[in-house]
Amino acid sequence: MSSGSLKIDKIVPKEKQLIYERDPKNIYAKSFKTVQNEGKIETVPLTLRPLITRLIHSCGMPDIKDRLVYSDNISINASKALKAGANILCDCEMVSSGIIRRYLPASNKVIVTLNDPEVIEGAQLIGNTRSAAAVQLWEPFIEGAVVAIGNAPTALFHLLELLDLGFPKPACILGFPVGFVGAMESKLELELNPRACEFITLKGRRGGSAMASAAVNALAAGLPEVVK
């Protein structure tokens, strides 16, 4: 919440200003140029460059490029799905919050079911986490959707279990759960058997909501004009 308008006495005099880049366009351009140089983005297929560039930019770690695993047509088919109006299903509010709505090509619905009143009872019923129970509520929305998981390994594991039972298939799975229990294993399961879904994931424990939402933003809008 805003505490009021900018005050002239809160404007730092030039002689007191620290030296750093202030221009948003320059910040974007320099950031993505660094990603391209240090991540050696030219070595990946052209259609994947915006996606991988944004993923590196979201975490500041160029080395993840060589830890990413993906299906051949993830960028093309996921972008087509978004342009056709696909829903975007997120495992938590942090992923949803990172999705830039003005980038979405068809006013796509961004859906989070984690805080649905049914989830607590559902978790007890299935003997799993709230994040896993929330995935079961995706059934009416998931066919042809873009799934973005950036928090809970149990959400990814349970989605794969449900797909094995005949759950409707999403257009793609952006699998970036993070942590020390189940994150690496759930992503390995996705890599080894994506259940005929397009996918991208990051080997190991790293991941997170920022990466999941960055992947959605890349698929929706590519890269900022300033770096094209």
Coordinates of C-alpha atoms in Angstrom, one line a residue:
M1 CA 0.0 0.0 0.0
S2 CA 1.3 3.4 -0.9
S3 CA 2.2 5.7 2.0
G4 CA 1.7 8.9 0.0
S5 CA 3.2 10.8 -2.9
L6 CA 6.9 11.3 -3.5
K7 CA 8.3 14.1 -1.4
I8 CA 11.0 16.4 -2.7
D9 CA 12.9 16.0 0.5
K10 CA 13.1 12.2 -0.2
I11 CA 14.8 12.8 -3.5
V12 CA 18.5 11.9 -3.1
P13 CA 20.8 14.8 -4.3
K14 CA 23.1 13.9 -7.1
E15 CA 26.2 14.3 -4.9
K16 CA 24.7 11.7 -2.5
Q17 CA 23.6 9.2 -5.2
L18 CA 25.4 5.8 -5.4
I19 CA 26.7 4.8 -8.8
Y20 CA 24.4 2.3 -10.5
E21 CA 22.4 1.8 -13.6
R22 CA 19.0 3.5 -13.3
D23 CA 17.6 3.4 -16.8
P24 CA 15.1 0.4 -17.2
K25 CA 15.9 -0.1 -20.8
N26 CA 19.6 -0.2 -20.2
I27 CA 19.1 -2.6 -17.3
Y28 CA 17.1 -5.0 -19.4
A29 CA 19.6 -4.8 -22.4
K30 CA 22.7 -5.3 -20.2
S31 CA 21.1 -8.1 -18.2
F32 CA 20.0 -10.1 -21.2
K33 CA 23.3 -9.4 -23.0
T34 CA 25.1 -10.9 -20.0
V35 CA 22.9 -13.9 -20.1
Q36 CA 23.5 -14.4 -23.8
N37 CA 27.3 -14.1 -23.4
E38 CA 27.8 -16.1 -20.2
G39 CA 25.1 -18.7 -21.0
K40 CA 26.3 -19.2 -24.6
I41 CA 22.7 -19.0 -25.7
E42 CA 23.8 -19.3 -29.4
T43 CA 24.4 -23.0 -28.8
V44 CA 20.8 -23.8 -28.2
P45 CA 18.1 -24.1 -30.9
L46 CA 16.6 -20.8 -32.0
T47 CA 13.1 -21.6 -30.8
L48 CA 14.4 -22.3 -27.3
R49 CA 16.5 -19.2 -26.9
P50 CA 13.9 -16.9 -25.4
L51 CA 12.8 -19.6 -22.9
I52 CA 16.3 -20.5 -21.7
T53 CA 17.4 -16.8 -21.7
R54 CA 14.5 -15.9 -19.4
L55 CA 15.1 -18.9 -17.1
I56 CA 18.7 -17.9 -16.6
H57 CA 17.7 -14.3 -16.1
S58 CA 15.2 -15.3 -13.4
C59 CA 17.8 -16.9 -11.2
G60 CA 21.1 -15.3 -12.2
M61 CA 22.8 -18.6 -12.9
P62 CA 24.0 -19.2 -16.5
D63 CA 25.2 -22.7 -15.6
I64 CA 21.6 -24.0 -15.5
K65 CA 21.5 -24.0 -19.3
D66 CA 23.3 -27.4 -19.2
R67 CA 21.0 -28.7 -16.5
L68 CA 17.8 -28.0 -18.4
V69 CA 15.9 -30.9 -20.0
Y70 CA 13.1 -30.4 -22.4
S71 CA 11.0 -31.9 -25.2
D72 CA 11.9 -30.8 -28.7
N73 CA 8.7 -28.8 -29.4
I74 CA 8.1 -27.3 -25.9
S75 CA 8.4 -23.6 -27.0
I76 CA 6.5 -23.9 -30.3
N77 CA 3.6 -26.0 -29.0
A78 CA 3.2 -24.2 -25.6
S79 CA 3.2 -20.8 -27.4
K80 CA 0.5 -22.0 -29.7
A81 CA -1.6 -23.2 -26.8
L82 CA -1.3 -19.8 -25.1
K83 CA -2.3 -18.0 -28.3
A84 CA -5.3 -20.3 -28.5
G85 CA -6.5 -19.3 -25.1
A86 CA -5.1 -22.1 -22.9
N87 CA -5.5 -21.9 -19.2
I88 CA -2.4 -21.5 -17.0
L89 CA -2.4 -23.7 -13.9
C90 CA 0.0 -22.7 -11.1
D91 CA 0.8 -24.7 -8.0
C92 CA 1.1 -21.6 -5.8
E93 CA 0.3 -17.9 -5.7
M94 CA 4.0 -17.0 -6.1
V95 CA 4.0 -18.5 -9.5
S96 CA 0.8 -16.7 -10.5
S97 CA 2.1 -13.4 -9.2
G98 CA 5.2 -13.6 -11.4
I99 CA 3.2 -14.0 -14.6
I100 CA 3.0 -10.7 -16.4
R101 CA -0.6 -10.5 -17.4
R102 CA -0.1 -8.0 -20.3
Y103 CA 2.1 -10.6 -22.0
L104 CA -0.7 -13.1 -22.2
P105 CA -1.8 -13.3 -25.8
A106 CA -5.4 -14.3 -25.2
S107 CA -6.3 -13.0 -21.8
N108 CA -5.5 -16.5 -20.6
K109 CA -7.0 -17.5 -17.2
V110 CA -4.3 -18.0 -14.5
I111 CA -5.7 -20.5 -12.0
V112 CA -4.4 -21.4 -8.5
T113 CA -6.4 -23.9 -6.5
L114 CA -4.2 -24.2 -3.5
N115 CA -6.4 -22.1 -1.2
D116 CA -9.7 -23.7 -2.3
P117 CA -11.8 -24.6 0.8
E118 CA -11.8 -28.3 -0.4
V119 CA -8.0 -28.6 -0.3
I120 CA -7.4 -29.3 3.4
E121 CA -10.0 -32.1 3.6
G122 CA -8.8 -33.4 0.2
A123 CA -5.2 -33.6 1.5
Q124 CA -6.4 -35.8 4.4
L125 CA -8.5 -37.9 2.1
I126 CA -5.7 -38.7 -0.3
G127 CA -3.0 -38.8 2.4
N128 CA -0.8 -36.2 0.7
T129 CA 0.0 -32.5 0.9
R130 CA -2.3 -29.6 0.2
S131 CA -0.3 -28.9 -3.0
A132 CA -1.1 -32.4 -4.2
A133 CA -4.7 -32.2 -3.3
A134 CA -5.0 -28.9 -5.1
V135 CA -3.9 -30.6 -8.3
Q136 CA -6.9 -32.8 -8.3
L137 CA -9.0 -29.6 -8.6
W138 CA -7.4 -28.9 -11.9
E139 CA -9.4 -31.6 -13.7
P140 CA -12.0 -29.2 -15.3
F141 CA -9.3 -26.8 -16.5
I142 CA -6.2 -28.8 -17.4
E143 CA -6.9 -30.2 -20.9
G144 CA -4.6 -28.3 -23.3
A145 CA -3.4 -26.1 -20.5
V146 CA 0.0 -24.8 -19.5
V147 CA 1.0 -26.2 -16.1
A148 CA 3.6 -24.1 -14.2
I149 CA 5.0 -25.8 -11.0
G150 CA 7.5 -23.8 -9.1
N151 CA 7.2 -24.8 -5.5
A152 CA 5.9 -28.3 -4.5
P153 CA 7.5 -31.6 -5.6
T154 CA 4.3 -33.3 -4.4
A155 CA 2.3 -31.3 -6.9
L156 CA 4.4 -32.5 -9.8
F157 CA 4.5 -36.1 -8.5
H158 CA 0.7 -36.2 -8.0
L159 CA 0.1 -34.7 -11.4
L160 CA 2.1 -37.5 -13.0
E161 CA 0.2 -40.0 -11.0
L162 CA -3.1 -38.6 -12.1
L163 CA -2.0 -38.6 -15.7
D164 CA -1.3 -42.3 -15.4
L165 CA -4.9 -42.7 -14.2
G166 CA -6.3 -41.0 -17.3
F167 CA -6.4 -37.3 -16.1
P168 CA -6.8 -34.9 -19.0
K169 CA -3.4 -34.0 -20.6
P170 CA -2.1 -30.4 -20.5
A171 CA -0.3 -28.9 -23.5
C172 CA 2.9 -28.7 -21.5
I173 CA 4.4 -29.1 -18.0
L174 CA 6.9 -26.5 -16.8
G175 CA 8.4 -28.4 -13.9
F176 CA 10.5 -26.3 -11.5
P177 CA 9.7 -27.5 -8.0
V178 CA 12.5 -26.6 -5.6
G179 CA 13.8 -28.2 -2.4
F180 CA 15.6 -31.0 -0.7
V181 CA 12.8 -33.6 -0.5
G182 CA 11.4 -34.8 -3.7
A183 CA 12.3 -32.0 -6.0
M184 CA 15.1 -33.8 -7.8
E185 CA 13.2 -37.0 -7.9
S186 CA 9.9 -35.5 -9.2
K187 CA 11.7 -33.7 -12.0
L188 CA 13.6 -36.9 -12.9
E189 CA 10.3 -38.7 -13.2
L190 CA 9.0 -36.0 -15.5
E191 CA 12.2 -36.2 -17.6
L192 CA 12.0 -40.0 -17.9
N193 CA 8.3 -40.2 -18.6
P194 CA 6.5 -36.9 -19.5
R195 CA 3.3 -38.8 -20.2
A196 CA 3.2 -37.6 -23.8
C197 CA 3.2 -33.9 -22.7
E198 CA 5.6 -31.3 -23.8
F199 CA 7.8 -30.3 -20.9
I200 CA 10.8 -28.5 -19.6
T201 CA 12.5 -29.1 -16.2
L202 CA 15.8 -28.4 -14.3
K203 CA 17.8 -31.3 -13.0
G204 CA 18.5 -31.4 -9.3
R205 CA 17.3 -29.4 -6.3
R206 CA 17.2 -26.0 -7.8
G207 CA 14.0 -24.4 -9.2
G208 CA 11.4 -22.1 -7.8
S209 CA 8.5 -19.9 -8.5
A210 CA 10.5 -17.2 -10.3
M211 CA 11.7 -19.8 -12.8
A212 CA 8.2 -21.2 -13.4
S213 CA 6.7 -17.8 -14.0
A214 CA 9.6 -16.7 -16.2
A215 CA 9.0 -19.8 -18.4
V216 CA 5.4 -18.7 -18.8
N217 CA 6.4 -15.2 -19.7
A218 CA 8.9 -16.4 -22.2
L219 CA 6.3 -18.7 -23.9
A220 CA 3.8 -15.8 -23.9
A221 CA 6.0 -13.0 -25.1
G222 CA 9.5 -14.1 -26.0
L223 CA 12.1 -11.5 -25.0
P224 CA 11.7 -7.7 -24.5
E225 CA 12.0 -5.6 -27.6
V226 CA 15.0 -3.9 -26.2
V227 CA 17.1 -7.0 -26.4
K228 CA 15.9 -8.3 -29.7

